[in-house]
Amino acid sequence: MARVSLKNVSKSYGQTAILHDISLDIEHGELVVLVGPSGCGKSTLLRVLCGLEDISGGELRIGDDVVNDLPPAQRGIAMVFQSYALYPHMNVYRNMAFGLKIHGASKAEIEKRVVDAAKVLHIDHLLDRLPRELSGGQRQRVAIGRAIVREPRLFLFDEPLSNLDAALRAKTRIELSRLHRDLGATMVYVTHDQIEAMTLGDKIVVLHEGRVQQAGTPLTLYQQPANRFVATFIGSPTINLMPARVLELGTQGARVQLGNGCTVLATVDAGALQVGESVEVGLRPEHCEVLAAGTAPGAMDAAFDAEITLVEHLGESNLLYLQTDDGQELIVRGDGNAAVRLGDSVIVRAAPEALYLFRADGVACPRLRPGNMRSAHAR
């Protein structure tokens, strides 16, 4: 396996820039997930890595080799696409062996690699079957097995689970995670699904409009997003955002006033803020707690009067859709056993360390105690 390094990599089609100065290091054995909305450039970046797209500028290294002008066949990569792309007239064994046969591997070597890969993927009992006799998950494992037998320096996955139903996606996601652990392989994985990214990646790279917004561990992106875009993209349901104005700055953070006149303390690094500045307060649905009307929150807590406008029952929890007295809409994840009804007046509370703060340009203020958070309804 190999280390991958991108330095100021860009890609343009004529005058249209798709990737803008991408700089990124992918360590040996790391599983890096490229995530972002449709059109953000993640699949283009994957195609640049494998050589299907030429680089317009910058440098791309795989291992010690600069591969800017190297054709795909010479890069030592294997790619698994969204489409399984299996040969329908060949059984599983022949599908997995085809690439090795084309490259002149011996029968004994082909046999060993195919059987070993099939065992790792738990499809060794399917080697004699044709693709039409397989389920969607089994076909995807065959496609992955076809990549494994080549023993590449780098694995590339382009939304490989998007054709599977929800239950099978979850199961295959676990299998991919185990596969990465067993192989110790360097992998780059593209998805638009942030839950998939959070559960699979050692490192997540969030892209937007062809630029890297932030790269880091799943926990870093969740707790310390670099900007408003990352904060809204990572986390489900998405973070609540409320306009506010800075009233007071101190070593403990920033005290801000919300649109309804309520003042709250956000424990963030307020060094870059100014009194009177317009900001946005961020609050994740899972870090709120819903209290009965008239209940007194803690002295330091943020608290908002609100009315329940919709309830989504998820079993172990509820998603409560609320409207504050100034018309602000909030989503809160609540206890699934709690008795809540449409139209109930409630109080939404959150601790100061649960709050995020974003400047007018979208840049986040670093949070001082992000590790102290926990789901409010679990208290």
Coordinates of C-alpha atoms in Angstrom, one line a residue:
M1 CA 0.0 0.0 0.0
A2 CA 1.1 3.6 -0.5
R3 CA 0.9 7.1 0.8
V4 CA -0.9 9.6 -1.5
S5 CA -0.1 13.3 -1.7
L6 CA -1.9 16.1 -3.6
K7 CA -0.3 19.5 -3.8
N8 CA -2.4 22.4 -5.2
V9 CA -4.2 20.0 -7.6
S10 CA -6.7 21.7 -9.9
K11 CA -8.9 20.6 -12.7
S12 CA -10.6 22.7 -15.3
Y13 CA -12.7 22.1 -18.4
G14 CA -11.9 25.1 -20.6
Q15 CA -12.6 28.2 -18.5
T16 CA -14.7 26.3 -16.0
A17 CA -12.8 25.3 -12.8
I18 CA -14.0 22.2 -11.1
L19 CA -11.2 21.6 -8.5
H20 CA -9.4 24.5 -6.9
D21 CA -5.9 24.0 -5.4
I22 CA -6.6 20.7 -3.6
S23 CA -3.8 19.9 -1.1
L24 CA -4.3 16.7 0.9
D25 CA -2.2 13.9 2.4
I26 CA -3.5 10.3 2.6
E27 CA -1.4 8.2 4.8
H28 CA -0.4 4.5 4.3
G29 CA -3.3 2.3 5.3
E30 CA -5.7 5.1 5.9
L31 CA -9.4 5.1 4.8
V32 CA -10.2 8.6 3.6
V33 CA -13.8 9.5 2.7
L34 CA -14.5 12.3 0.3
V35 CA -17.9 13.7 1.1
G36 CA -20.0 16.6 -0.1
P37 CA -23.2 17.6 -2.0
S38 CA -23.8 16.7 -5.7
G39 CA -21.5 18.7 -7.9
C40 CA -18.9 19.5 -5.2
G41 CA -16.1 17.7 -7.2
K42 CA -15.6 14.5 -5.2
S43 CA -16.0 12.1 -8.1
T44 CA -13.9 14.3 -10.3
L45 CA -11.1 14.2 -7.6
L46 CA -11.4 10.4 -7.5
R47 CA -11.1 10.2 -11.3
V48 CA -8.0 12.5 -11.1
L49 CA -6.5 10.0 -8.6
C50 CA -7.0 7.0 -10.9
G51 CA -5.9 8.8 -14.1
L52 CA -9.3 9.0 -15.9
E53 CA -9.0 12.8 -15.8
D54 CA -5.9 14.8 -16.5
I55 CA -4.7 17.3 -13.9
S56 CA -4.8 21.0 -15.0
G57 CA -2.3 22.0 -12.3
G58 CA -0.4 20.8 -9.2
E59 CA 1.3 17.6 -8.3
L60 CA -0.1 14.1 -7.5
R61 CA 2.1 11.5 -5.9
I62 CA 1.3 7.8 -5.2
G63 CA 4.1 6.4 -3.0
D64 CA 7.3 8.0 -4.2
D65 CA 6.1 8.5 -7.8
V66 CA 4.7 11.6 -9.4
V67 CA 1.8 10.2 -11.5
N68 CA 0.5 13.4 -13.1
D69 CA 1.0 12.0 -16.6
L70 CA 1.0 8.3 -15.8
P71 CA -1.9 6.3 -17.4
P72 CA -4.3 4.4 -15.1
A73 CA -2.9 1.0 -15.8
Q74 CA 0.5 2.1 -14.4
R75 CA -0.6 3.7 -11.2
G76 CA -1.2 0.5 -9.2
I77 CA -4.8 1.4 -8.3
A78 CA -8.0 -0.5 -8.3
M79 CA -11.4 1.2 -8.6
V80 CA -14.8 0.0 -7.5
F81 CA -17.7 1.8 -9.2
Q82 CA -21.3 2.5 -8.3
S83 CA -22.3 0.1 -11.0
Y84 CA -21.1 -3.5 -10.4
A85 CA -19.9 -3.8 -14.1
L86 CA -19.7 -7.6 -13.9
Y87 CA -19.4 -9.7 -17.0
P88 CA -22.9 -11.4 -17.2
H89 CA -21.6 -14.5 -19.1
M90 CA -18.8 -15.2 -16.6
N91 CA -19.2 -16.8 -13.2
V92 CA -17.9 -15.2 -10.0
Y93 CA -14.5 -16.9 -10.3
R94 CA -13.9 -15.9 -13.9
N95 CA -15.1 -12.3 -13.1
M96 CA -12.6 -12.0 -10.3
A97 CA -9.8 -13.7 -12.3
F98 CA -10.2 -11.9 -15.6
G99 CA -7.9 -9.0 -14.8
L100 CA -5.1 -11.3 -13.6
K101 CA -5.5 -13.5 -16.7
I102 CA -5.2 -10.4 -19.0
H103 CA -2.0 -9.4 -17.2
G104 CA -0.5 -12.9 -17.6
A105 CA -0.6 -14.3 -14.1
S106 CA -0.1 -18.0 -13.8
K107 CA -3.1 -20.4 -13.1
A108 CA -1.7 -21.2 -9.6
E109 CA -1.4 -17.5 -8.8
I110 CA -4.9 -16.7 -10.1
E111 CA -6.3 -19.6 -8.1
K112 CA -4.6 -18.5 -4.8
R113 CA -5.6 -14.8 -5.1
V114 CA -9.2 -15.4 -6.1
V115 CA -9.8 -18.0 -3.4
D116 CA -8.1 -15.9 -0.7
A117 CA -10.1 -12.8 -1.7
A118 CA -13.4 -14.8 -1.9
K119 CA -12.8 -16.1 1.7
V120 CA -12.2 -12.5 3.0
L121 CA -15.4 -11.4 1.4
H122 CA -17.4 -14.5 2.4
I123 CA -18.3 -15.3 -1.2
D124 CA -16.1 -18.4 -1.6
H125 CA -19.4 -20.5 -1.8
L126 CA -20.5 -18.4 -4.8
L127 CA -17.6 -18.8 -7.2
D128 CA -19.6 -21.0 -9.6
R129 CA -22.6 -18.7 -9.8
L130 CA -23.4 -16.2 -12.6
P131 CA -24.1 -12.5 -11.7
R132 CA -27.8 -12.9 -12.4
E133 CA -27.9 -15.5 -9.6
L134 CA -26.6 -13.1 -7.0
S135 CA -28.1 -10.5 -4.8
G136 CA -27.1 -6.8 -5.1
G137 CA -24.8 -7.1 -2.0
Q138 CA -23.2 -10.2 -3.3
R139 CA -22.6 -8.6 -6.7
Q140 CA -20.9 -5.6 -5.0
R141 CA -18.7 -8.0 -3.0
V142 CA -17.6 -9.6 -6.3
A143 CA -16.8 -6.2 -7.7
I144 CA -14.7 -5.5 -4.6
G145 CA -13.1 -8.9 -4.9
R146 CA -12.1 -8.2 -8.4
A147 CA -10.2 -5.2 -7.1
I148 CA -8.6 -7.0 -4.2
V149 CA -7.0 -9.8 -6.3
R150 CA -5.0 -7.2 -8.1
E151 CA -3.2 -6.3 -4.9
P152 CA -3.1 -2.6 -5.8
R153 CA -1.3 0.2 -4.0
L154 CA -4.5 2.2 -3.7
F155 CA -8.2 1.3 -3.6
L156 CA -10.7 3.8 -4.9
F157 CA -14.5 3.5 -4.3
D158 CA -17.0 5.6 -6.1
E159 CA -20.3 5.5 -4.2
P160 CA -20.3 1.7 -4.2
L161 CA -23.3 1.3 -1.9
S162 CA -25.7 3.7 -3.6
N163 CA -27.6 0.9 -5.5
L164 CA -28.3 -1.1 -2.3
D165 CA -31.4 -0.8 -0.1
A166 CA -31.0 0.7 3.4
A167 CA -30.6 -2.5 5.3
L168 CA -28.1 -3.9 2.9
R169 CA -26.2 -0.7 2.8
A170 CA -25.7 -0.8 6.6
K171 CA -24.6 -4.4 6.4
T172 CA -22.2 -3.9 3.5
R173 CA -20.8 -0.7 5.2
I174 CA -19.8 -2.9 8.2
E175 CA -18.2 -5.4 5.9
L176 CA -16.2 -2.7 4.1
S177 CA -14.9 -1.4 7.5
R178 CA -13.8 -4.9 8.5
L179 CA -12.2 -5.4 5.1
H180 CA -10.2 -2.3 5.5
R181 CA -9.0 -3.4 8.9
D182 CA -8.1 -6.9 7.6
L183 CA -6.3 -5.7 4.6
G184 CA -4.6 -2.6 6.1
A185 CA -5.2 -1.0 2.7
T186 CA -5.0 2.6 1.6
M187 CA -8.5 3.5 0.5
V188 CA -10.3 6.6 -0.8
Y189 CA -14.1 6.4 -0.7
V190 CA -16.5 8.8 -2.3
T191 CA -20.0 9.3 -0.9
H192 CA -22.7 12.0 -0.6
D193 CA -24.0 10.3 2.6
Q194 CA -22.5 11.9 5.6
I195 CA -23.6 9.0 7.9
E196 CA -21.6 6.6 5.6
A197 CA -18.7 9.0 5.9
M198 CA -18.8 9.3 9.7
T199 CA -19.0 5.5 10.2
L200 CA -16.3 4.5 7.7
G201 CA -13.6 7.1 7.5
D202 CA -10.4 7.4 9.5
K203 CA -10.3 10.8 7.9
I204 CA -13.1 12.8 6.2
V205 CA -12.6 15.4 3.6
V206 CA -15.5 17.7 3.1
L207 CA -15.7 19.3 -0.3
H208 CA -17.9 22.2 -1.5
E209 CA -17.7 23.9 -4.9
G210 CA -14.4 22.2 -5.7
R211 CA -12.6 23.3 -2.5
V212 CA -11.7 21.4 0.6
Q213 CA -13.7 22.9 3.5
Q214 CA -12.1 20.8 6.2
A215 CA -10.2 17.5 6.6
G216 CA -10.0 15.6 9.8
T217 CA -11.3 12.8 11.9
P218 CA -15.1 12.3 12.1
L219 CA -15.1 13.5 15.7
T220 CA -13.1 16.6 14.9
L221 CA -15.5 17.6 12.1
Y222 CA -18.5 17.0 14.3
Q223 CA -17.2 18.8 17.4
Q224 CA -15.0 21.5 15.8
P225 CA -16.3 22.3 12.3
A226 CA -14.2 24.9 10.5
N227 CA -17.2 26.8 9.2
R228 CA -21.0 26.9 8.8
F229 CA -21.0 24.6 5.8
V230 CA -19.2 21.7 7.5
A231 CA -21.4 22.1 10.6
T232 CA -24.6 21.9 8.6
F233 CA -23.3 19.0 6.4
I234 CA -22.0 16.8 9.2
G235 CA -24.7 15.6 11.6
S236 CA -28.2 14.3 11.1
P237 CA -30.7 16.0 11.6
T238 CA -28.7 19.1 10.6
I239 CA -27.6 21.7 13.2
N240 CA -30.1 24.5 14.2
L241 CA -28.9 28.0 13.3
M242 CA -30.1 31.1 15.0
P243 CA -29.1 34.7 14.2
A244 CA -27.7 36.7 17.1
R245 CA -25.6 39.7 18.1
V246 CA -22.5 39.8 20.3
L247 CA -23.2 41.6 23.6
E248 CA -20.1 40.8 25.7
L249 CA -16.7 39.0 25.3
G250 CA -14.7 37.3 28.0
T251 CA -12.3 34.4 28.7
Q252 CA -15.3 32.1 29.1
G253 CA -16.7 32.9 25.7
A254 CA -19.2 35.2 24.1
R255 CA -22.5 36.3 25.4
V256 CA -24.9 36.9 22.6
Q257 CA -28.5 38.1 22.2
L258 CA -30.9 36.1 20.0
G259 CA -33.7 37.5 17.9
N260 CA -36.3 36.9 20.7
G261 CA -34.2 39.0 23.1
C262 CA -32.9 36.0 25.0
T263 CA -29.2 36.1 25.9
V264 CA -27.0 33.0 26.0
L265 CA -23.3 32.3 26.7
A266 CA -21.4 30.3 24.1
T267 CA -18.2 28.8 25.5
V268 CA -16.0 29.5 22.4
D269 CA -12.7 31.3 21.7
A270 CA -14.0 34.8 21.2
G271 CA -10.7 36.4 20.4
A272 CA -11.7 37.2 16.8
L273 CA -15.1 38.7 17.7
Q274 CA -16.2 42.2 18.4
V275 CA -19.1 43.5 20.5
G276 CA -22.1 44.4 18.2
E277 CA -21.0 41.9 15.5
S278 CA -23.7 39.8 13.8
V279 CA -23.2 36.0 14.4
E280 CA -25.1 32.7 14.2
V281 CA -25.6 30.4 17.1
G282 CA -25.5 26.7 16.3
L283 CA -27.2 24.0 18.3
R284 CA -27.4 20.3 17.4
P285 CA -30.7 18.6 17.9
E286 CA -29.1 15.9 20.0
H287 CA -27.6 18.4 22.5
C288 CA -30.9 20.0 23.5
E289 CA -33.4 19.0 26.1
V290 CA -37.1 19.7 26.1
L291 CA -38.6 20.7 29.5
A292 CA -42.2 21.2 30.5
A293 CA -43.3 24.8 30.4
G294 CA -42.6 26.5 33.7
T295 CA -39.6 24.4 34.5
A296 CA -36.6 26.4 35.6
P297 CA -33.4 25.7 33.5
G298 CA -29.9 25.9 35.0
A299 CA -28.5 29.4 35.7
M300 CA -25.9 29.1 32.9
D301 CA -28.1 27.3 30.4
A302 CA -29.4 28.6 27.2
A303 CA -33.3 28.4 27.3
F304 CA -36.0 29.2 24.7
D305 CA -39.8 29.1 25.0
A306 CA -41.2 27.1 22.1
E307 CA -44.3 25.2 20.8
I308 CA -44.2 21.7 19.3
T309 CA -45.5 21.8 15.7
L310 CA -44.6 18.2 14.6
V311 CA -43.4 15.0 16.1
E312 CA -41.5 12.2 14.3
H313 CA -41.5 9.0 16.3
L314 CA -38.3 7.0 15.7
G315 CA -38.7 4.4 18.5
E316 CA -35.8 5.1 20.9
S317 CA -36.1 8.8 20.3
N318 CA -38.4 11.5 18.8
L319 CA -37.6 14.3 16.5
L320 CA -39.5 17.3 17.7
Y321 CA -40.1 20.2 15.4
L322 CA -40.6 23.4 17.4
Q323 CA -41.2 27.1 16.8
T324 CA -39.9 29.7 19.3
D325 CA -41.9 32.8 20.2
D326 CA -40.1 34.9 17.6
G327 CA -40.8 32.4 14.8
Q328 CA -37.5 30.6 14.8
E329 CA -37.8 26.9 13.8
L330 CA -35.8 24.3 15.8
I331 CA -35.4 20.5 15.6
V332 CA -34.7 18.7 18.9
R333 CA -34.0 15.0 19.4
G334 CA -36.0 13.9 22.4
D335 CA -36.6 10.9 24.5
G336 CA -38.9 8.4 22.6
N337 CA -40.6 7.5 25.9
A338 CA -41.6 11.1 26.7
A339 CA -45.2 12.1 26.5
V340 CA -45.3 15.0 24.0
R341 CA -48.2 16.4 22.0
L342 CA -48.6 18.8 19.1
G343 CA -49.3 22.3 20.4
D344 CA -47.5 21.7 23.8
S345 CA -45.6 24.7 25.1
V346 CA -42.2 23.7 26.2
I347 CA -38.8 25.0 27.2
V348 CA -35.7 24.0 25.1
R349 CA -32.5 24.1 27.2
A350 CA -28.9 23.6 26.3
A351 CA -25.6 23.9 28.2
P352 CA -23.2 26.7 27.1
E353 CA -20.6 24.1 25.9
A354 CA -23.2 22.7 23.5
L355 CA -23.4 25.9 21.5
Y356 CA -21.5 26.6 18.3
L357 CA -20.8 30.2 17.1
F358 CA -20.3 31.3 13.5
R359 CA -19.2 34.7 12.2
A360 CA -21.0 36.5 9.4
D361 CA -18.5 35.0 6.9
G362 CA -19.3 31.5 8.1
V363 CA -16.0 30.8 9.9
A364 CA -16.5 29.0 13.2
C365 CA -15.2 30.2 16.5
P366 CA -13.2 27.3 18.1
R367 CA -15.3 25.7 20.9
L368 CA -13.5 25.6 24.3
R369 CA -15.1 22.4 25.8
P370 CA -16.5 20.3 22.9
G371 CA -15.7 17.0 24.6
N372 CA -18.1 17.7 27.5
M373 CA -21.2 17.3 25.3
R374 CA -23.5 14.4 25.4
S375 CA -27.0 13.7 24.2
A376 CA -29.4 15.8 26.4
H377 CA -32.2 13.3 26.3
A378 CA -29.9 10.6 27.7
R379 CA -29.3 12.5 31.0

